[in-house]
Short mmCIF file of N, CA, C and O in Angstrom, two decimals:
data_model
loop_
_atom_site.label_atom_id
_atom_site.label_comp_id
_atom_site.label_asym_id
_atom_site.label_seq_id
_atom_site.Cartn_x
_atom_site.Cartn_y
_atom_site.Cartn_z
N MET A 521 -77.81 194.17 199.62
CA MET A 521 -77.75 194.70 198.29
C MET A 521 -78.41 194.48 197.21
O MET A 521 -79.94 194.13 197.69
N GLU A 522 -78.85 195.83 196.42
CA GLU A 522 -80.18 195.48 195.35
C GLU A 522 -79.98 195.08 194.52
O GLU A 522 -79.07 193.94 194.43
N PRO A 523 -81.46 194.20 194.04
CA PRO A 523 -81.33 192.72 193.02
C PRO A 523 -80.62 193.31 192.68
O PRO A 523 -79.58 192.59 190.82
N ILE A 524 -80.47 193.96 191.96
CA ILE A 524 -80.78 195.16 190.45
C ILE A 524 -78.50 194.46 190.27
O ILE A 524 -78.10 194.53 188.93
N ILE A 525 -77.57 194.79 190.92
CA ILE A 525 -76.41 194.79 190.75
C ILE A 525 -76.21 193.78 191.32
O ILE A 525 -75.08 192.60 190.62
N VAL A 526 -76.96 192.45 192.25
CA VAL A 526 -77.45 190.96 191.71
C VAL A 526 -76.89 190.90 190.74
O VAL A 526 -76.13 189.58 190.34
N ILE A 527 -77.79 190.73 190.19
CA ILE A 527 -77.96 190.17 188.54
C ILE A 527 -77.45 190.67 187.69
O ILE A 527 -76.60 190.38 187.02
N SER A 528 -76.59 192.08 187.77
CA SER A 528 -75.68 192.12 187.18
C SER A 528 -74.23 191.86 187.26
O SER A 528 -73.59 191.67 186.43
N ILE A 529 -74.04 191.82 188.24
CA ILE A 529 -73.16 191.11 189.07
C ILE A 529 -72.83 190.25 187.97
O ILE A 529 -71.75 189.19 187.80
N LEU A 530 -73.67 188.69 188.39
CA LEU A 530 -74.17 187.90 187.94
C LEU A 530 -73.93 187.46 186.62
O LEU A 530 -73.20 186.65 185.75
N GLY A 531 -74.54 188.41 185.68
CA GLY A 531 -74.43 188.57 184.26
C GLY A 531 -72.85 188.60 183.96
O GLY A 531 -73.01 188.15 182.84
N GLY A 532 -72.50 189.43 184.28
CA GLY A 532 -71.52 190.39 184.14
C GLY A 532 -70.67 188.45 184.43
O GLY A 532 -69.59 188.73 183.65
N LEU A 533 -70.32 187.89 185.49
CA LEU A 533 -69.51 186.69 185.78
C LEU A 533 -69.63 185.33 184.57
O LEU A 533 -69.00 184.98 183.67
N ILE A 534 -71.15 185.57 184.02
CA ILE A 534 -71.44 184.32 183.09
C ILE A 534 -70.73 185.13 181.68
O ILE A 534 -70.50 184.41 181.06
N LEU A 535 -71.29 186.46 181.48
CA LEU A 535 -70.10 186.77 180.75
C LEU A 535 -69.22 186.26 180.30
O LEU A 535 -68.24 186.24 179.37
N ILE A 536 -68.06 186.88 180.94
CA ILE A 536 -67.26 186.53 181.09
C ILE A 536 -66.42 185.46 180.93
O ILE A 536 -65.09 185.08 179.90
N LEU A 537 -67.45 183.97 181.93
CA LEU A 537 -66.66 182.52 181.59
C LEU A 537 -67.46 182.37 180.03
O LEU A 537 -66.59 181.28 179.34
N LEU A 538 -68.73 182.83 179.18
CA LEU A 538 -68.61 182.98 177.77
C LEU A 538 -67.70 182.48 177.21
O LEU A 538 -67.16 181.51 175.90
N PHE A 539 -66.74 184.08 177.69
CA PHE A 539 -65.89 184.64 177.02
C PHE A 539 -64.64 183.72 176.46
O PHE A 539 -63.81 183.62 175.51
N THR A 540 -64.16 183.36 177.95
CA THR A 540 -62.95 183.21 178.23
C THR A 540 -63.20 181.24 178.61
O THR A 540 -62.42 180.22 178.60
N GLY A 541 -64.21 180.78 178.75
CA GLY A 541 -64.41 179.47 179.35
C GLY A 541 -63.88 179.53 180.34
O GLY A 541 -63.38 179.73 181.28
N ALA A 542 -64.11 177.95 181.51
CA ALA A 542 -64.13 177.36 182.96
C ALA A 542 -63.17 177.07 182.81
O ALA A 542 -62.07 176.73 181.89
N PRO A 543 -62.10 178.10 183.75
CA PRO A 543 -60.36 177.56 183.71
C PRO A 543 -60.07 176.43 184.94
O PRO A 543 -59.18 176.14 184.40
N PHE A 544 -61.69 175.73 185.17
CA PHE A 544 -60.96 174.26 185.74
C PHE A 544 -62.17 173.36 185.61
O PHE A 544 -63.31 174.66 185.41
N LYS A 545 -62.22 172.24 185.74
CA LYS A 545 -63.00 170.81 185.41
C LYS A 545 -64.27 171.45 186.12
O LYS A 545 -65.45 171.18 185.81
N PRO A 546 -63.68 171.76 188.03
CA PRO A 546 -64.99 171.71 188.64
C PRO A 546 -66.10 173.10 188.00
O PRO A 546 -67.55 172.32 188.69
N ALA A 547 -65.10 174.00 187.80
CA ALA A 547 -66.51 174.85 187.69
C ALA A 547 -67.11 174.37 186.31
O ALA A 547 -68.51 175.13 186.07
N ARG A 548 -66.62 173.79 185.19
CA ARG A 548 -67.39 173.13 184.53
C ARG A 548 -68.90 172.10 184.22
O ARG A 548 -69.48 172.08 184.55
N TYR A 549 -68.41 171.11 185.83
CA TYR A 549 -69.15 170.37 186.34
C TYR A 549 -70.54 170.70 186.95
O TYR A 549 -71.22 170.48 186.65
N VAL A 550 -70.30 172.07 187.23
CA VAL A 550 -71.06 173.07 188.48
C VAL A 550 -72.43 173.68 187.25
O VAL A 550 -73.22 173.27 187.72
N GLY A 551 -70.87 174.01 186.68
CA GLY A 551 -72.61 174.80 185.16
C GLY A 551 -73.06 173.44 184.50
O GLY A 551 -74.51 174.15 184.25
N GLN A 552 -73.13 173.01 184.44
CA GLN A 552 -73.37 171.54 183.45
C GLN A 552 -74.53 171.06 184.26
O GLN A 552 -75.95 170.90 183.78
N ALA A 553 -73.87 171.24 186.27
CA ALA A 553 -74.83 170.88 187.06
C ALA A 553 -76.78 171.67 186.85
O ALA A 553 -77.62 171.22 186.86
N ALA A 554 -76.19 173.26 186.97
CA ALA A 554 -77.13 174.29 187.20
C ALA A 554 -77.71 174.33 186.19
O ALA A 554 -78.75 174.79 185.93
N ILE A 555 -77.00 174.07 184.46
CA ILE A 555 -78.08 173.83 183.42
C ILE A 555 -79.19 173.01 183.28
O ILE A 555 -80.39 172.84 183.07
N LYS A 556 -78.57 171.77 183.37
CA LYS A 556 -79.48 170.05 183.76
C LYS A 556 -80.67 170.74 184.88
O LYS A 556 -81.97 170.63 184.56
N LEU A 557 -80.45 171.55 186.18
CA LEU A 557 -81.24 171.88 186.80
C LEU A 557 -82.67 172.98 186.28
O LEU A 557 -83.26 172.87 186.81
N VAL A 558 -81.95 173.85 185.51
CA VAL A 558 -83.06 175.12 184.78
C VAL A 558 -83.71 174.46 183.96
O VAL A 558 -84.57 174.18 183.72
N ILE A 559 -83.22 172.73 182.98
CA ILE A 559 -83.74 172.07 182.40
C ILE A 559 -84.76 171.41 183.07
O ILE A 559 -86.07 171.50 182.66
N GLY A 560 -84.78 170.98 184.01
CA GLY A 560 -84.69 170.20 184.75
C GLY A 560 -87.16 170.91 185.51
O GLY A 560 -87.63 170.76 185.17
N ALA A 561 -86.66 172.20 185.52
CA ALA A 561 -87.76 173.04 185.68
C ALA A 561 -87.92 173.45 184.98
O ALA A 561 -89.91 173.20 185.25
N LEU A 562 -88.20 173.58 183.55
CA LEU A 562 -88.64 174.05 182.26
C LEU A 562 -89.59 173.18 182.10
O LEU A 562 -90.71 172.76 181.43
N PHE A 563 -89.02 171.31 182.21
CA PHE A 563 -89.69 170.42 181.64
C PHE A 563 -91.21 170.39 182.75
O PHE A 563 -91.88 170.06 182.58
N LEU A 564 -90.94 170.63 184.65
CA LEU A 564 -91.79 170.05 185.60
C LEU A 564 -92.59 171.62 184.93
O LEU A 564 -93.60 171.48 185.22
N PHE A 565 -92.27 172.78 184.65
CA PHE A 565 -93.39 173.58 184.79
C PHE A 565 -94.08 173.50 183.13
O PHE A 565 -95.57 173.83 183.23
N PHE A 566 -93.92 173.00 182.39
CA PHE A 566 -94.53 172.55 181.09
C PHE A 566 -95.43 171.33 180.77
O PHE A 566 -96.74 171.53 180.66
N LEU A 567 -94.93 170.44 181.93
CA LEU A 567 -95.83 168.86 182.57
C LEU A 567 -96.83 169.51 183.07
O LEU A 567 -97.60 169.19 183.19
N ASN A 568 -96.85 170.87 183.90
CA ASN A 568 -97.58 171.76 185.33
C ASN A 568 -98.95 171.60 184.70
O ASN A 568 -100.00 172.07 184.89
N ALA A 569 -98.56 172.66 183.19
CA ALA A 569 -98.92 173.12 182.69
C ALA A 569 -99.72 172.45 181.90
O ALA A 569 -101.33 172.77 181.31
N ALA A 570 -99.46 171.13 180.41
CA ALA A 570 -100.05 170.69 179.86
C ALA A 570 -101.19 169.68 180.58
O ALA A 570 -101.92 169.36 180.41
N GLY A 571 -100.32 168.59 181.94
CA GLY A 571 -101.13 167.87 183.13
C GLY A 571 -102.46 168.61 183.87
O GLY A 571 -102.83 167.96 184.24
N ASN A 572 -102.17 169.83 183.83
CA ASN A 572 -102.99 170.92 184.60
C ASN A 572 -104.90 170.88 184.02
O ASN A 572 -105.65 169.92 184.80
N ARG A 573 -104.54 170.11 182.78
CA ARG A 573 -106.55 169.39 182.74
C ARG A 573 -106.70 168.56 183.24
O ARG A 573 -107.42 167.68 183.31
N TYR A 574 -105.55 167.40 182.96
CA TYR A 574 -105.26 165.73 184.19
C TYR A 574 -105.66 166.02 184.96
O TYR A 574 -105.26 164.67 185.65
N GLY A 575 -105.52 166.83 185.63
CA GLY A 575 -104.97 166.23 187.08
C GLY A 575 -103.79 166.83 188.08
O GLY A 575 -103.52 165.80 188.07
N ILE A 576 -102.83 166.65 186.82
CA ILE A 576 -101.58 166.58 186.60
C ILE A 576 -100.98 167.44 187.80
O ILE A 576 -100.56 168.61 186.96
N HIS A 577 -100.04 166.72 188.75
CA HIS A 577 -99.22 169.05 189.27
C HIS A 577 -98.60 168.01 190.32
O HIS A 577 -98.10 167.39 191.36
N VAL A 578 -97.10 168.49 190.26
CA VAL A 578 -95.99 167.99 190.64
C VAL A 578 -94.59 169.25 190.82
O VAL A 578 -95.18 170.10 190.01
N PRO A 579 -94.74 168.96 192.29
CA PRO A 579 -94.17 170.81 192.64
C PRO A 579 -92.72 170.87 191.86
O PRO A 579 -92.06 169.73 191.81
N ILE A 580 -92.82 172.30 191.35
CA ILE A 580 -90.94 172.76 191.22
C ILE A 580 -89.86 173.11 192.64
O ILE A 580 -90.76 174.20 192.97
N ASN A 581 -89.62 172.33 192.93
CA ASN A 581 -88.42 172.00 193.84
C ASN A 581 -87.30 171.60 193.77
O ASN A 581 -87.08 170.87 192.01
N PHE A 582 -86.03 171.68 194.43
CA PHE A 582 -85.15 171.18 193.55
C PHE A 582 -84.67 169.64 193.36
O PHE A 582 -84.03 169.97 192.62
N ALA A 583 -85.40 168.83 195.02
CA ALA A 583 -85.60 167.42 194.17
C ALA A 583 -85.63 167.03 192.78
O ALA A 583 -85.40 166.16 192.18
N THR A 584 -86.75 167.83 192.85
CA THR A 584 -87.84 167.44 191.43
C THR A 584 -87.50 168.28 190.25
O THR A 584 -86.97 167.26 189.43
N SER A 585 -86.47 169.26 190.44
CA SER A 585 -85.81 169.41 189.08
C SER A 585 -84.45 168.82 189.50
O SER A 585 -84.29 168.64 188.34
N ALA A 586 -83.59 168.49 190.38
CA ALA A 586 -82.43 167.40 190.28
C ALA A 586 -82.85 165.83 189.58
O ALA A 586 -82.70 165.76 188.02
N VAL A 587 -84.23 165.85 189.92
CA VAL A 587 -84.21 164.04 188.88
C VAL A 587 -84.51 164.08 187.53
O VAL A 587 -84.61 163.77 186.82
N SER A 588 -85.94 165.31 187.59
CA SER A 588 -86.39 164.95 185.71
C SER A 588 -85.48 166.38 184.63
O SER A 588 -84.97 165.48 183.63
N GLY A 589 -83.84 167.23 185.50
CA GLY A 589 -83.19 167.13 184.77
C GLY A 589 -81.65 166.36 183.88
O GLY A 589 -81.55 166.32 183.47
N PHE A 590 -81.87 165.83 185.82
CA PHE A 590 -80.71 164.61 184.90
C PHE A 590 -81.54 163.09 184.61
O PHE A 590 -80.68 163.04 184.03
N LEU A 591 -81.90 162.42 184.78
CA LEU A 591 -83.03 162.01 184.74
C LEU A 591 -83.21 161.86 182.95
O LEU A 591 -83.75 161.26 182.67
N GLY A 592 -83.93 162.99 182.79
CA GLY A 592 -85.00 163.66 181.18
C GLY A 592 -85.86 163.15 181.08
O GLY A 592 -86.92 163.33 182.62
N ILE A 593 -86.30 162.76 179.71
CA ILE A 593 -88.20 162.72 180.22
C ILE A 593 -88.52 161.14 181.27
O ILE A 593 -89.27 160.90 182.20
N PRO A 594 -87.94 160.02 180.83
CA PRO A 594 -87.83 159.25 182.28
C PRO A 594 -88.06 159.23 183.86
O PRO A 594 -88.90 158.75 184.31
N GLY A 595 -87.38 160.48 183.61
CA GLY A 595 -87.54 161.02 185.42
C GLY A 595 -88.57 161.45 185.63
O GLY A 595 -89.04 161.72 186.65
N LEU A 596 -89.11 162.81 184.50
CA LEU A 596 -90.26 162.82 184.17
C LEU A 596 -91.27 161.81 184.93
O LEU A 596 -92.66 162.65 185.87
N PHE A 597 -91.63 160.97 183.96
CA PHE A 597 -92.44 159.74 183.74
C PHE A 597 -91.93 159.80 185.35
O PHE A 597 -93.44 159.16 186.18
N ALA A 598 -92.03 158.99 186.05
CA ALA A 598 -91.53 159.07 187.35
C ALA A 598 -91.25 159.31 188.50
O ALA A 598 -92.21 158.90 188.96
N LEU A 599 -91.75 160.92 187.68
CA LEU A 599 -92.36 161.76 189.31
C LEU A 599 -93.49 162.36 188.86
O LEU A 599 -94.50 161.92 190.22
N VAL A 600 -94.15 161.99 187.80
CA VAL A 600 -95.92 161.82 187.68
C VAL A 600 -96.54 160.23 188.89
O VAL A 600 -97.69 160.32 189.08
N ALA A 601 -95.53 159.37 188.10
CA ALA A 601 -96.23 158.43 188.34
C ALA A 601 -95.85 157.86 189.92
O ALA A 601 -97.55 157.28 190.76
N ILE A 602 -94.52 158.66 190.75
CA ILE A 602 -94.90 158.88 192.10
C ILE A 602 -95.81 159.70 192.56
O ILE A 602 -96.59 159.03 193.75
N GLN A 603 -96.26 160.54 192.07
CA GLN A 603 -97.46 161.48 192.92
C GLN A 603 -98.30 161.18 192.77
O GLN A 603 -99.76 161.15 193.51
N GLN A 604 -98.86 160.16 191.79
CA GLN A 604 -99.85 159.73 191.22
C GLN A 604 -100.21 158.87 192.29
O GLN A 604 -101.38 158.22 192.61
N TRP A 605 -99.78 157.34 192.25
CA TRP A 605 -99.33 156.91 193.17
C TRP A 605 -99.56 156.99 194.61
O TRP A 605 -99.91 156.47 195.53
N VAL A 606 -98.67 158.19 195.66
CA VAL A 606 -98.41 158.49 196.73
C VAL A 606 -99.77 159.66 197.26
O VAL A 606 -100.17 159.35 198.37
N MET A 607 -100.03 160.39 195.86
CA MET A 607 -100.83 161.50 196.65
C MET A 607 -102.29 160.94 196.68
O MET A 607 -103.20 160.40 195.92
#
């Protein structure tokens, strides 16, 4: 499939869910988890951008995004500590 078609379909589904709400609780939990993963990836992006000067780099992948997204700032600090001590 063309990427524009896939993006259009996903955008349409998101708009429908925004206007009607999630019809059942598991859809809400999946949506909240996806939002937290995106927020975790943004945390890591800004950490890597700001920490570049100090040699801090934490890779952005599913596991690190999940830790920083679900645990927040303490999870981000834990990832930095693990990265510094292990590597």
